[in-house]
Amino acid sequence: MILNGKVALVTGASRGIGKAIAIEFARQGADVIVNYIKDEQEASKAVDEIKNIGRKSIALKADVSDFNEVSKMFEKIKGEFGRLDILVNNAGITKDRSLKKMTQEEWNTVIETNLSSAYNVTKNALLLMQKNSRIIMISSIVGLYGNFGQTNYAASKAGIMGFTKSLAKELGRQGITVNAIAPGFIESEMTKKIGFLKKKILTYMIPLKRSGMPEDVANVAAFLASEKSGYITGQVINVNGGMYM
Ligand code: NAD
C-alpha cells in the first residue's frame, strides 16, 4: 500500500485510463475524488468500487476546460477533504481531421480540454497542496511523434510535456514532483474509434505485440504518485510496449 492515507483527484475518472488510475490508487490506500463531465452513472459506479475497496470517494462534476466550474469543484474538495496530495490531469478528447478540413471549433475544443485544463485544474490544486505532493499529467505518444489528422491533439499533448517540465522547475524547492505519462495504444473508448487500425499498429508498431490496458498506465501512475518516486521530476515516462510511429 504505497499511497496509504493520501488524498487524490483524478480528472475524467468515470471510465478508461482515469478510472483504472482511480481504482489502483484506492487499492494502494488513497481516498479518491472522481471527476467527471457527463456520465454520472459511470462516475458513481467508480465511486462504489473505491468504497468497496475500503477508501473514501466522491464524484464531482466539472468540465476541466471551464475555469469557474473547476474552481467550484475545488471548493467542494476543500470542504470535504481539506487538502490534496495527488493530482492526475487525465481528462482528454480527440477531434481528428486533417488541418485543411479542421474547423476552429475542433481546434479550440481539443486545446481547451487537453491543455488549458492543465492550467485550470493545477492552478486550483496548488492552493490545497502541501510539500512533497505529486502532479501527474497524461500526455501521449502523439505529442512526441505527431500523427496524421491530429494536429490539434498532438499540439495539446506536446504542450503538456512543456507544462510538465516547466512546472517541475517551479515546484522542485517544495519537493512537489511533476511528471507526465505518455501512453501508446491503450484499449479504451478513445481508441475504439481507430479500431480498424489496431491490427496494423500491433503488427508493425508495437514490439510487445499487444495493445496496452488502462492498468498498464495505472501501475506507473501509482508509482509516480508514491513516495518511492521522490527523485523523479520533470520527466515524460513512456508506457507504450516499445511503440514507435
Ligand atoms: P476515454 O475517452 O475513455 O477517457 C477520457 C475521459 O475524459 C472520459 O471519462 C471523458 O468523459 C473525460 N473528459 C473529456 N472531456 C472532459 C472535460 N472537459 N472535463 C472532464 N472530463 C472530461 O479515453 P482514455 O483513453 O481513457 O483517455 C484518458 C487520457 O489518456 C486522455 O488524456 C487521452 O488523451 C490519454 N491517452 C490515451 C491513449 C489511448 O491509447 N487510449 C493514448 C495516449 C494518451
Short mmCIF file of C-alpha atoms and ligand atoms in Angstrom, two decimals:
data_model
loop_
_atom_site.label_atom_id
_atom_site.label_comp_id
_atom_site.label_asym_id
_atom_site.label_seq_id
_atom_site.Cartn_x
_atom_site.Cartn_y
_atom_site.Cartn_z
CA MET A 1 0.00 0.00 0.00
CA ILE A 2 2.23 2.77 -1.31
CA LEU A 3 -0.41 5.53 -1.14
CA ASN A 4 -1.75 4.96 2.36
CA GLY A 5 -3.69 7.94 3.73
CA LYS A 6 -3.23 10.11 0.64
CA VAL A 7 -5.98 12.20 -0.99
CA ALA A 8 -6.03 12.05 -4.80
CA LEU A 9 -8.03 13.75 -7.56
CA VAL A 10 -8.24 12.08 -10.97
CA THR A 11 -9.91 14.07 -13.76
CA GLY A 12 -12.05 12.21 -16.30
CA ALA A 13 -12.14 9.19 -13.98
CA SER A 14 -15.54 7.69 -14.82
CA ARG A 15 -14.03 5.32 -17.40
CA GLY A 16 -10.88 4.24 -19.26
CA ILE A 17 -7.41 5.13 -18.07
CA GLY A 18 -8.70 7.63 -15.47
CA LYS A 19 -10.93 5.03 -13.85
CA ALA A 20 -8.11 2.45 -13.77
CA ILE A 21 -5.85 5.01 -12.08
CA ALA A 22 -8.56 5.88 -9.52
CA ILE A 23 -9.10 2.19 -8.66
CA GLU A 24 -5.36 1.43 -8.42
CA PHE A 25 -4.83 4.45 -6.15
CA ALA A 26 -7.61 3.19 -3.87
CA ARG A 27 -6.04 -0.30 -3.81
CA GLN A 28 -2.82 1.38 -2.75
CA GLY A 29 -4.60 3.11 0.16
CA ALA A 30 -5.65 6.52 -1.20
CA ASP A 31 -9.00 8.30 -0.90
CA VAL A 32 -10.01 9.30 -4.41
CA ILE A 33 -12.09 12.12 -5.87
CA VAL A 34 -13.60 11.03 -9.19
CA ASN A 35 -14.06 13.99 -11.55
CA TYR A 36 -16.41 13.54 -14.50
CA ILE A 37 -18.14 15.73 -17.08
CA LYS A 38 -21.27 13.86 -18.25
CA ASP A 39 -21.71 10.28 -17.17
CA GLU A 40 -22.96 10.49 -13.60
CA GLN A 41 -23.93 6.82 -13.54
CA GLU A 42 -20.46 5.60 -14.56
CA ALA A 43 -18.84 8.02 -12.11
CA SER A 44 -20.92 6.71 -9.23
CA LYS A 45 -20.00 3.13 -10.24
CA ALA A 46 -16.32 4.10 -9.93
CA VAL A 47 -17.04 5.68 -6.53
CA ASP A 48 -18.80 2.48 -5.38
CA GLU A 49 -15.82 0.36 -6.48
CA ILE A 50 -13.47 2.60 -4.49
CA LYS A 51 -15.71 2.44 -1.43
CA ASN A 52 -15.83 -1.37 -1.72
CA ILE A 53 -12.04 -1.37 -1.55
CA GLY A 54 -12.46 0.46 1.76
CA ARG A 55 -11.49 4.00 0.83
CA LYS A 56 -13.39 7.29 0.90
CA SER A 57 -14.57 8.57 -2.50
CA ILE A 58 -16.87 11.19 -4.03
CA ALA A 59 -17.78 12.01 -7.63
CA LEU A 60 -17.55 15.67 -8.63
CA LYS A 61 -18.90 17.01 -11.90
CA ALA A 62 -16.84 19.70 -13.66
CA ASP A 63 -15.79 20.48 -17.20
CA VAL A 64 -12.00 20.80 -16.88
CA SER A 65 -11.92 23.27 -19.77
CA ASP A 66 -14.00 25.72 -17.70
CA PHE A 67 -12.01 27.56 -15.01
CA ASN A 68 -15.09 28.58 -12.99
CA GLU A 69 -16.51 25.05 -12.88
CA VAL A 70 -13.12 23.73 -11.80
CA SER A 71 -12.83 26.36 -9.04
CA LYS A 72 -16.25 25.34 -7.71
CA MET A 73 -15.15 21.69 -7.72
CA PHE A 74 -12.14 22.63 -5.61
CA GLU A 75 -14.32 24.46 -3.09
CA LYS A 76 -16.09 21.12 -2.55
CA ILE A 77 -12.76 19.25 -2.32
CA LYS A 78 -11.55 21.75 0.29
CA GLY A 79 -14.75 21.34 2.30
CA GLU A 80 -14.72 17.54 2.15
CA PHE A 81 -11.01 16.69 2.37
CA GLY A 82 -9.22 19.92 3.36
CA ARG A 83 -6.16 19.09 1.25
CA LEU A 84 -4.91 17.33 -1.89
CA ASP A 85 -1.78 15.14 -2.07
CA ILE A 86 -2.01 13.77 -5.62
CA LEU A 87 -3.42 15.30 -8.82
CA VAL A 88 -3.78 13.36 -12.06
CA ASN A 89 -4.69 15.51 -15.07
CA ASN A 90 -6.14 12.70 -17.19
CA ALA A 91 -9.28 14.07 -18.91
CA GLY A 92 -8.81 14.37 -22.65
CA ILE A 93 -10.53 14.19 -26.03
CA THR A 94 -9.76 13.79 -29.73
CA LYS A 95 -11.42 15.52 -32.68
CA ASP A 96 -9.41 14.17 -35.59
CA ARG A 97 -9.33 15.78 -39.03
CA SER A 98 -6.58 16.93 -41.39
CA LEU A 99 -5.71 20.59 -40.77
CA LYS A 100 -7.12 21.63 -44.14
CA LYS A 101 -10.56 20.39 -43.07
CA MET A 102 -10.35 21.08 -39.32
CA THR A 103 -12.79 23.67 -38.00
CA GLN A 104 -11.80 26.31 -35.47
CA GLU A 105 -14.21 24.66 -33.04
CA GLU A 106 -12.39 21.32 -33.39
CA TRP A 107 -9.06 23.03 -32.79
CA ASN A 108 -10.22 25.09 -29.82
CA THR A 109 -12.15 22.35 -28.03
CA VAL A 110 -9.20 19.95 -28.08
CA ILE A 111 -6.72 22.61 -26.93
CA GLU A 112 -9.05 23.82 -24.17
CA THR A 113 -9.91 20.33 -22.92
CA ASN A 114 -6.43 18.78 -23.13
CA LEU A 115 -4.13 21.74 -22.49
CA SER A 116 -5.93 24.73 -20.91
CA SER A 117 -7.34 22.22 -18.42
CA ALA A 118 -3.79 21.77 -17.11
CA TYR A 119 -3.82 25.45 -16.10
CA ASN A 120 -7.42 25.37 -14.79
CA VAL A 121 -7.01 22.29 -12.60
CA THR A 122 -3.40 22.57 -11.48
CA LYS A 123 -3.71 26.27 -10.56
CA ASN A 124 -6.60 25.43 -8.22
CA ALA A 125 -4.96 22.23 -6.93
CA LEU A 126 -1.80 24.04 -5.80
CA LEU A 127 -3.87 26.01 -3.25
CA LEU A 128 -4.59 22.70 -1.47
CA MET A 129 -1.19 21.01 -1.93
CA GLN A 130 1.48 20.73 0.76
CA LYS A 131 5.19 19.93 0.40
CA ASN A 132 6.03 16.63 -1.34
CA SER A 133 2.73 16.38 -3.21
CA ARG A 134 2.54 14.76 -6.63
CA ILE A 135 1.27 16.04 -10.00
CA ILE A 136 0.87 13.56 -12.87
CA MET A 137 -0.05 14.66 -16.38
CA ILE A 138 -1.36 12.30 -19.05
CA SER A 139 0.28 13.22 -22.33
CA SER A 140 0.55 10.89 -25.37
CA ILE A 141 2.98 9.25 -27.77
CA VAL A 142 1.34 11.51 -30.38
CA GLY A 143 2.80 14.55 -28.59
CA LEU A 144 6.27 13.11 -29.30
CA TYR A 145 5.90 11.89 -32.89
CA GLY A 146 2.82 13.67 -34.30
CA ASN A 147 0.09 11.80 -36.18
CA PHE A 148 -1.94 12.27 -39.38
CA GLY A 149 -5.22 14.05 -38.60
CA GLN A 150 -4.17 15.04 -35.09
CA THR A 151 -2.52 18.47 -35.29
CA ASN A 152 -4.84 19.70 -32.52
CA TYR A 153 -4.31 16.65 -30.28
CA ALA A 154 -0.54 16.45 -30.91
CA ALA A 155 -0.12 20.16 -30.13
CA SER A 156 -2.10 19.78 -26.90
CA LYS A 157 -0.11 16.72 -25.77
CA ALA A 158 3.27 18.25 -26.69
CA GLY A 159 2.12 21.32 -24.75
CA ILE A 160 1.54 19.10 -21.72
CA MET A 161 5.17 17.97 -21.89
CA GLY A 162 6.39 21.60 -21.84
CA PHE A 163 3.98 22.40 -18.99
CA THR A 164 5.29 19.40 -17.01
CA LYS A 165 8.96 20.29 -17.42
CA SER A 166 8.40 23.97 -16.54
CA LEU A 167 6.19 23.36 -13.50
CA ALA A 168 8.68 20.77 -12.20
CA LYS A 169 11.27 23.56 -12.11
CA GLU A 170 8.89 25.90 -10.28
CA LEU A 171 7.84 23.37 -7.62
CA GLY A 172 11.07 21.44 -7.02
CA ARG A 173 12.00 23.50 -3.98
CA GLN A 174 8.82 22.31 -2.27
CA GLY A 175 9.51 18.68 -3.09
CA ILE A 176 6.42 18.59 -5.32
CA THR A 177 7.17 16.38 -8.32
CA VAL A 178 5.54 16.91 -11.72
CA ASN A 179 5.76 14.13 -14.29
CA ALA A 180 3.93 13.13 -17.45
CA ILE A 181 3.00 9.70 -18.71
CA ALA A 182 2.93 9.29 -22.50
CA PRO A 183 0.77 6.24 -23.24
CA GLY A 184 0.93 4.49 -26.62
CA PHE A 185 -2.07 2.47 -27.88
CA ILE A 186 -4.26 1.72 -24.85
CA GLU A 187 -7.64 -0.09 -25.02
CA SER A 188 -10.37 2.49 -24.23
CA GLU A 189 -13.36 4.30 -25.74
CA MET A 190 -10.87 6.71 -27.31
CA THR A 191 -9.01 4.03 -29.29
CA LYS A 192 -12.23 2.18 -30.25
CA LYS A 193 -12.63 4.97 -32.81
CA ILE A 194 -9.47 3.78 -34.59
CA GLY A 195 -10.14 0.05 -34.05
CA PHE A 196 -9.77 -0.55 -37.79
CA LEU A 197 -6.06 0.36 -37.47
CA LYS A 198 -5.42 -1.90 -34.49
CA LYS A 199 -4.03 -4.92 -36.37
CA LYS A 200 -1.56 -2.78 -38.30
CA ILE A 201 -0.47 -0.95 -35.16
CA LEU A 202 0.09 -4.17 -33.18
CA THR A 203 1.89 -5.93 -36.03
CA TYR A 204 4.22 -3.18 -37.20
CA MET A 205 4.48 -0.57 -34.48
CA ILE A 206 4.48 -2.32 -31.09
CA PRO A 207 7.41 -4.64 -30.27
CA LEU A 208 5.44 -6.25 -27.41
CA LYS A 209 2.69 -7.17 -29.96
CA ARG A 210 -0.25 -6.26 -27.76
CA SER A 211 -2.22 -3.13 -27.03
CA GLY A 212 -1.83 -1.60 -23.59
CA MET A 213 -4.51 -1.89 -20.93
CA PRO A 214 -5.59 1.06 -18.74
CA GLU A 215 -4.00 -0.86 -15.83
CA ASP A 216 -0.58 -0.66 -17.55
CA VAL A 217 -0.82 3.12 -17.23
CA ALA A 218 -2.37 2.97 -13.74
CA ASN A 219 0.56 0.97 -12.34
CA VAL A 220 3.05 3.62 -13.45
CA ALA A 221 0.79 6.43 -12.18
CA ALA A 222 0.67 4.76 -8.74
CA PHE A 223 4.47 4.61 -8.61
CA LEU A 224 4.77 8.27 -9.68
CA ALA A 225 2.16 9.22 -7.06
CA SER A 226 4.06 7.45 -4.28
CA GLU A 227 7.00 8.45 -2.10
CA LYS A 228 9.09 5.84 -3.94
CA SER A 229 9.36 8.18 -6.95
CA GLY A 230 10.58 11.15 -4.89
CA TYR A 231 13.71 11.76 -7.01
CA ILE A 232 11.90 11.76 -10.37
CA THR A 233 10.54 15.07 -11.66
CA GLY A 234 10.06 16.89 -14.98
CA GLN A 235 10.08 13.57 -16.84
CA VAL A 236 7.94 12.06 -19.57
CA ILE A 237 7.54 8.33 -18.95
CA ASN A 238 6.55 6.28 -22.00
CA VAL A 239 4.09 3.44 -21.40
CA ASN A 240 3.75 2.06 -24.91
CA GLY A 241 5.08 -1.50 -25.31
CA GLY A 242 8.04 -0.05 -27.21
CA MET A 243 5.73 1.58 -29.78
CA TYR A 244 7.27 3.85 -32.41
CA MET A 245 5.47 5.89 -35.09
P1 NAD B 1 -11.65 7.96 -22.60
O1 NAD B 1 -12.34 8.71 -23.67
O2 NAD B 1 -12.20 6.66 -22.17
O3 NAD B 1 -11.50 8.86 -21.29
C1 NAD B 1 -11.42 10.25 -21.28
C2 NAD B 1 -12.18 10.75 -20.09
O4 NAD B 1 -12.07 12.19 -20.02
C3 NAD B 1 -13.68 10.42 -20.18
O5 NAD B 1 -14.13 9.96 -18.93
C4 NAD B 1 -14.31 11.77 -20.51
O6 NAD B 1 -15.63 11.92 -20.05
C5 NAD B 1 -13.36 12.71 -19.77
N1 NAD B 1 -13.46 14.09 -20.26
C6 NAD B 1 -13.43 14.50 -21.55
N2 NAD B 1 -13.58 15.83 -21.60
C7 NAD B 1 -13.70 16.26 -20.33
C8 NAD B 1 -13.88 17.54 -19.73
N3 NAD B 1 -13.97 18.65 -20.48
N4 NAD B 1 -13.95 17.62 -18.37
C9 NAD B 1 -13.87 16.50 -17.62
N5 NAD B 1 -13.71 15.27 -18.13
C10 NAD B 1 -13.63 15.16 -19.46
O7 NAD B 1 -10.15 7.79 -23.11
P2 NAD B 1 -8.82 7.30 -22.38
O8 NAD B 1 -8.08 6.53 -23.37
O9 NAD B 1 -9.11 6.70 -21.05
O10 NAD B 1 -8.07 8.70 -22.20
C11 NAD B 1 -7.54 9.17 -20.97
C12 NAD B 1 -6.35 10.08 -21.24
O11 NAD B 1 -5.30 9.31 -21.82
C13 NAD B 1 -6.63 11.20 -22.23
O12 NAD B 1 -5.98 12.38 -21.83
C14 NAD B 1 -6.03 10.69 -23.51
O13 NAD B 1 -5.67 11.73 -24.39
C15 NAD B 1 -4.82 9.95 -22.97
N6 NAD B 1 -4.25 8.96 -23.88
C16 NAD B 1 -4.95 7.86 -24.25
C17 NAD B 1 -4.36 6.93 -25.10
C18 NAD B 1 -5.05 5.69 -25.54
O14 NAD B 1 -4.48 4.95 -26.37
N7 NAD B 1 -6.24 5.37 -25.05
C19 NAD B 1 -3.07 7.15 -25.58
C20 NAD B 1 -2.39 8.29 -25.19
C21 NAD B 1 -2.98 9.19 -24.32
#
